[in-house]
Coordinates of C-alpha atoms and ligand atoms in Angstrom, one line a residue:
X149 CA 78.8 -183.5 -116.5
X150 CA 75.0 -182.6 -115.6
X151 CA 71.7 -183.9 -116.2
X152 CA 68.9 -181.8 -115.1
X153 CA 67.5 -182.9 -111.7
X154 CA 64.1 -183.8 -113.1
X155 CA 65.5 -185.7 -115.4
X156 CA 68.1 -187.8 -113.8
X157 CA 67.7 -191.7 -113.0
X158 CA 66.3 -192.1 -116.6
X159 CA 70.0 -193.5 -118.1
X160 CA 70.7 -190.1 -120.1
X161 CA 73.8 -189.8 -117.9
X162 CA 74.9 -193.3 -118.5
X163 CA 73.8 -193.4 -122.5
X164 CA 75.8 -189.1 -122.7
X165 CA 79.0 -191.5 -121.3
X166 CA 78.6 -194.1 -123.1
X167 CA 78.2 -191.7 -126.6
X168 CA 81.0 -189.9 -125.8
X169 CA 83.3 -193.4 -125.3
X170 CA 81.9 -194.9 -128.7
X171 CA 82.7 -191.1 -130.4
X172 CA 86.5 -191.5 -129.3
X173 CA 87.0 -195.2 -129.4
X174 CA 86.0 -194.0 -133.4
X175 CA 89.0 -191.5 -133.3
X176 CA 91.5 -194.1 -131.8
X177 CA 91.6 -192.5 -128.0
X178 CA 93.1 -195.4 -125.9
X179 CA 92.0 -193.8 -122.1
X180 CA 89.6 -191.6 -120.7
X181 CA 90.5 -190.1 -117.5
X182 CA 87.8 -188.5 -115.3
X183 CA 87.6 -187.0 -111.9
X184 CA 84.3 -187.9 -110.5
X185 CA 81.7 -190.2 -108.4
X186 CA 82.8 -193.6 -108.6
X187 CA 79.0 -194.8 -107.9
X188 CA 78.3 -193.2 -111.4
X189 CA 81.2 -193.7 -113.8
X190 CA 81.5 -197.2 -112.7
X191 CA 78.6 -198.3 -114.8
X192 CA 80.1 -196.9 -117.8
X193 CA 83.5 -199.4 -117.2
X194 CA 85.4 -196.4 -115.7
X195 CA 88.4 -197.9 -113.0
X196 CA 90.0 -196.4 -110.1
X197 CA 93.5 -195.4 -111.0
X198 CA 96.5 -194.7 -108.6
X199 CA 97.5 -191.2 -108.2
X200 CA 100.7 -192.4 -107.9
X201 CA 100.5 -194.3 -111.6
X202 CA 98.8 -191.3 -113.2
X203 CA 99.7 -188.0 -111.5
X204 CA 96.9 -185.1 -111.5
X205 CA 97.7 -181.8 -111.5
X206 CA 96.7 -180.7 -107.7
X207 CA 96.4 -183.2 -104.7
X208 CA 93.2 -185.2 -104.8
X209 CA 90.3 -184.4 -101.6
X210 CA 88.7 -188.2 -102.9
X211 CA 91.7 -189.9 -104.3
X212 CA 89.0 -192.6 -104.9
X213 CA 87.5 -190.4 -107.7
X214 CA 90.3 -190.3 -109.9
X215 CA 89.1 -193.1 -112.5
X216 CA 89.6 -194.3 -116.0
X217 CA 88.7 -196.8 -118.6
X218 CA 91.0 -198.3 -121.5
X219 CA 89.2 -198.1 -125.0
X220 CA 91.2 -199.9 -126.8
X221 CA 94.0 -202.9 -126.9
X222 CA 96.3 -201.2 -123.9
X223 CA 95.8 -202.2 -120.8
X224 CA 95.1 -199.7 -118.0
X225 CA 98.5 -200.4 -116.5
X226 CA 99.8 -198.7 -119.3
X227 CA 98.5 -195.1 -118.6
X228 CA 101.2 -193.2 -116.8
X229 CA 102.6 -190.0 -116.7
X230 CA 101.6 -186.4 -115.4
X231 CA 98.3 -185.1 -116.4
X232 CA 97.5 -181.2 -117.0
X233 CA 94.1 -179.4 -116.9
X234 CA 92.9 -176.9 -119.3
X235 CA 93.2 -173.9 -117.7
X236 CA 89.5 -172.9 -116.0
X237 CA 89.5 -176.0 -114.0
X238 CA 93.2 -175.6 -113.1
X239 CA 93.1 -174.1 -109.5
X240 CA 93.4 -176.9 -106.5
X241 CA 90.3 -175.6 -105.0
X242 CA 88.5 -177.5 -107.7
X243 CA 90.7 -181.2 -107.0
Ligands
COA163 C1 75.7 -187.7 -112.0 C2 74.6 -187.4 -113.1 C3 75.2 -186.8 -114.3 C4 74.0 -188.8 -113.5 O1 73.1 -188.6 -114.5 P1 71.7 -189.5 -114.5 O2 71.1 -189.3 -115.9 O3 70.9 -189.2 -113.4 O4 72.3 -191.0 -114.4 P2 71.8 -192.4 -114.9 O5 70.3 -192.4 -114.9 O6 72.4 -192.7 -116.3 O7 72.4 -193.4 -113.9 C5 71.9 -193.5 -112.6 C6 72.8 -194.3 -111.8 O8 74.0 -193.5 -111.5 C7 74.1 -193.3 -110.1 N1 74.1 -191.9 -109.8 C8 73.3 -191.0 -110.4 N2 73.7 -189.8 -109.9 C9 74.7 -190.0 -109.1 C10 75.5 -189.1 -108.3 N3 75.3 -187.8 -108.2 N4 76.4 -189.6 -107.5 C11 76.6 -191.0 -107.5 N5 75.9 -191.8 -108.2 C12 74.9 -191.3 -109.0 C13 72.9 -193.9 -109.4 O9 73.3 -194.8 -108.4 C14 72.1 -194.6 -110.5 O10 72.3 -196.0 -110.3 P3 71.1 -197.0 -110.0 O11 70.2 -196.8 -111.3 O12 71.7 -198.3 -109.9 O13 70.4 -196.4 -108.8 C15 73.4 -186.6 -112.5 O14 72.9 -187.2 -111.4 C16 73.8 -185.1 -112.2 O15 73.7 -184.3 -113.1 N6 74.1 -184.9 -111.0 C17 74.5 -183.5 -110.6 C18 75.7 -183.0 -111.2 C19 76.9 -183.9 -110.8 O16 77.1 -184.3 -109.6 N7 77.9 -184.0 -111.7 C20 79.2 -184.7 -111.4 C21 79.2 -186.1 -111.8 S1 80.7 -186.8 -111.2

Protein backbone atom coordinates (compact mmCIF):
# COMPACT_ATOMS: atom_id res chain seq x y z
CA UNK A 1 0.00 0.00 0.00
CA UNK A 2 1.58 3.37 -1.41
CA UNK A 3 0.44 6.74 -2.10
CA UNK A 4 2.91 8.91 -3.81
CA UNK A 5 4.73 11.26 -1.27
CA UNK A 6 3.36 14.43 -2.96
CA UNK A 7 0.30 13.24 -2.70
CA UNK A 8 -0.16 11.86 0.74
CA UNK A 9 -2.28 13.56 3.71
CA UNK A 10 -5.09 14.27 1.03
CA UNK A 11 -7.35 10.92 2.31
CA UNK A 12 -6.49 8.81 -1.03
CA UNK A 13 -4.92 6.28 1.36
CA UNK A 14 -7.83 6.21 3.67
CA UNK A 15 -10.80 6.48 0.70
CA UNK A 16 -8.12 3.28 -1.53
CA UNK A 17 -8.96 1.37 2.12
CA UNK A 18 -12.08 2.11 2.51
CA UNK A 19 -12.88 1.08 -1.53
CA UNK A 20 -11.24 -1.90 -1.13
CA UNK A 21 -13.48 -2.93 2.29
CA UNK A 22 -16.82 -1.80 0.52
CA UNK A 23 -15.46 -4.09 -2.83
CA UNK A 24 -15.30 -7.26 -0.42
CA UNK A 25 -17.92 -6.53 2.11
CA UNK A 26 -19.89 -6.85 -1.70
CA UNK A 27 -18.37 -10.37 -2.15
CA UNK A 28 -19.24 -11.58 1.45
CA UNK A 29 -15.47 -11.44 2.93
CA UNK A 30 -16.01 -11.52 6.74
CA UNK A 31 -12.14 -10.22 7.84
CA UNK A 32 -9.35 -8.36 6.43
CA UNK A 33 -6.10 -9.03 7.90
CA UNK A 34 -3.22 -6.59 7.36
CA UNK A 35 0.29 -6.12 8.57
CA UNK A 36 0.92 -2.54 8.87
CA UNK A 37 1.04 1.03 10.81
CA UNK A 38 -1.49 1.05 13.31
CA UNK A 39 -1.62 5.05 13.17
CA UNK A 40 -2.94 4.50 9.58
CA UNK A 41 -5.19 1.43 9.35
CA UNK A 42 -6.89 2.50 12.45
CA UNK A 43 -8.93 5.13 10.80
CA UNK A 44 -10.25 2.69 8.41
CA UNK A 45 -11.78 0.43 11.72
CA UNK A 46 -8.77 -1.94 11.42
CA UNK A 47 -8.11 -3.69 15.23
CA UNK A 48 -5.08 -5.16 16.75
CA UNK A 49 -5.31 -8.87 16.81
CA UNK A 50 -3.32 -11.34 19.03
CA UNK A 51 -0.65 -13.27 17.32
CA UNK A 52 -1.54 -15.85 19.51
CA UNK A 53 -5.52 -15.85 18.18
CA UNK A 54 -4.50 -15.48 14.57
CA UNK A 55 -1.03 -17.02 13.92
CA UNK A 56 1.19 -15.28 10.93
CA UNK A 57 3.41 -17.05 9.06
CA UNK A 58 6.91 -15.72 10.52
CA UNK A 59 7.42 -14.12 14.00
CA UNK A 60 6.26 -10.47 14.13
CA UNK A 61 9.27 -7.45 14.65
CA UNK A 62 5.88 -5.03 15.69
CA UNK A 63 3.43 -7.51 16.94
CA UNK A 64 1.37 -4.35 17.31
CA UNK A 65 0.96 -4.15 13.52
CA UNK A 66 -0.75 -7.21 13.03
CA UNK A 67 -4.48 -5.78 12.69
CA UNK A 68 -7.85 -6.57 11.32
CA UNK A 69 -11.34 -5.48 10.89
CA UNK A 70 -14.67 -7.69 10.83
CA UNK A 71 -16.97 -6.87 7.69
CA UNK A 72 -19.56 -8.54 8.43
CA UNK A 73 -21.93 -10.17 11.34
CA UNK A 74 -18.78 -12.20 13.06
CA UNK A 75 -17.22 -10.85 15.60
CA UNK A 76 -13.42 -10.47 15.50
CA UNK A 77 -13.10 -13.07 18.19
CA UNK A 78 -14.02 -15.37 15.74
CA UNK A 79 -10.93 -15.17 13.36
CA UNK A 80 -8.51 -17.86 14.35
CA UNK A 81 -6.40 -20.11 12.78
CA UNK A 82 -2.89 -20.08 10.92
CA UNK A 83 -2.40 -17.63 8.22
CA UNK A 84 -0.14 -18.24 4.95
CA UNK A 85 1.44 -15.61 2.65
CA UNK A 86 1.57 -15.77 -1.03
CA UNK A 87 4.70 -16.58 -1.87
CA UNK A 88 6.94 -13.11 -2.70
CA UNK A 89 6.22 -11.76 0.63
CA UNK A 90 6.85 -15.14 2.30
CA UNK A 91 10.48 -14.81 3.75
CA UNK A 92 10.71 -13.61 7.64
CA UNK A 93 12.93 -10.79 6.67
CA UNK A 94 9.79 -9.11 5.42
CA UNK A 95 7.58 -9.88 9.07
C1 LIG B 1 0.64 5.08 4.56
C2 LIG B 1 0.10 5.81 3.29
C3 LIG B 1 -0.37 4.79 2.26
C4 LIG B 1 -1.08 6.69 3.74
O1 LIG B 1 -1.66 7.31 2.59
P1 LIG B 1 -2.17 8.81 2.65
O2 LIG B 1 -2.96 9.09 1.41
O3 LIG B 1 -1.04 9.71 2.95
O4 LIG B 1 -3.12 8.75 3.97
P2 LIG B 1 -4.43 9.57 4.27
O5 LIG B 1 -4.25 10.98 3.80
O6 LIG B 1 -5.65 8.85 3.83
O7 LIG B 1 -4.45 9.50 5.87
C5 LIG B 1 -3.56 10.30 6.57
C6 LIG B 1 -3.55 9.85 8.00
O8 LIG B 1 -2.89 8.59 8.14
C7 LIG B 1 -1.75 8.73 8.98
N1 LIG B 1 -0.60 8.31 8.21
C8 LIG B 1 -0.30 8.61 6.96
N2 LIG B 1 0.84 8.01 6.60
C9 LIG B 1 1.25 7.32 7.67
C10 LIG B 1 2.37 6.50 7.91
N3 LIG B 1 3.31 6.25 6.99
N4 LIG B 1 2.48 5.96 9.12
C11 LIG B 1 1.56 6.21 10.06
N5 LIG B 1 0.48 6.98 9.88
C12 LIG B 1 0.33 7.53 8.69
C13 LIG B 1 -1.55 10.16 9.35
O9 LIG B 1 -1.45 10.22 10.76
C14 LIG B 1 -2.80 10.86 8.87
O10 LIG B 1 -3.61 11.13 9.96
P3 LIG B 1 -4.02 12.64 10.28
O11 LIG B 1 -4.75 13.13 9.06
O12 LIG B 1 -4.89 12.52 11.50
O13 LIG B 1 -2.73 13.32 10.52
C15 LIG B 1 1.16 6.75 2.68
O14 LIG B 1 1.61 7.64 3.68
C16 LIG B 1 2.34 6.03 2.08
O15 LIG B 1 2.32 5.66 0.91
N6 LIG B 1 3.40 5.85 2.88
C17 LIG B 1 4.63 5.21 2.38
C18 LIG B 1 4.39 3.75 2.11
C19 LIG B 1 4.07 2.98 3.36
O16 LIG B 1 4.58 3.24 4.46
N7 LIG B 1 3.21 1.97 3.20
C20 LIG B 1 2.87 1.03 4.25
C21 LIG B 1 1.63 1.42 4.97
S1 LIG B 1 1.41 0.29 6.35
Amino acid sequence: MAVASSQQGKGIGQALINHALTYLKTHNVDFVVTYGDPNFYSKTGFQAVADTQLIPPFSLSYPHGWQAVALGDKPLSELTGEVRCVLPLNQACYW
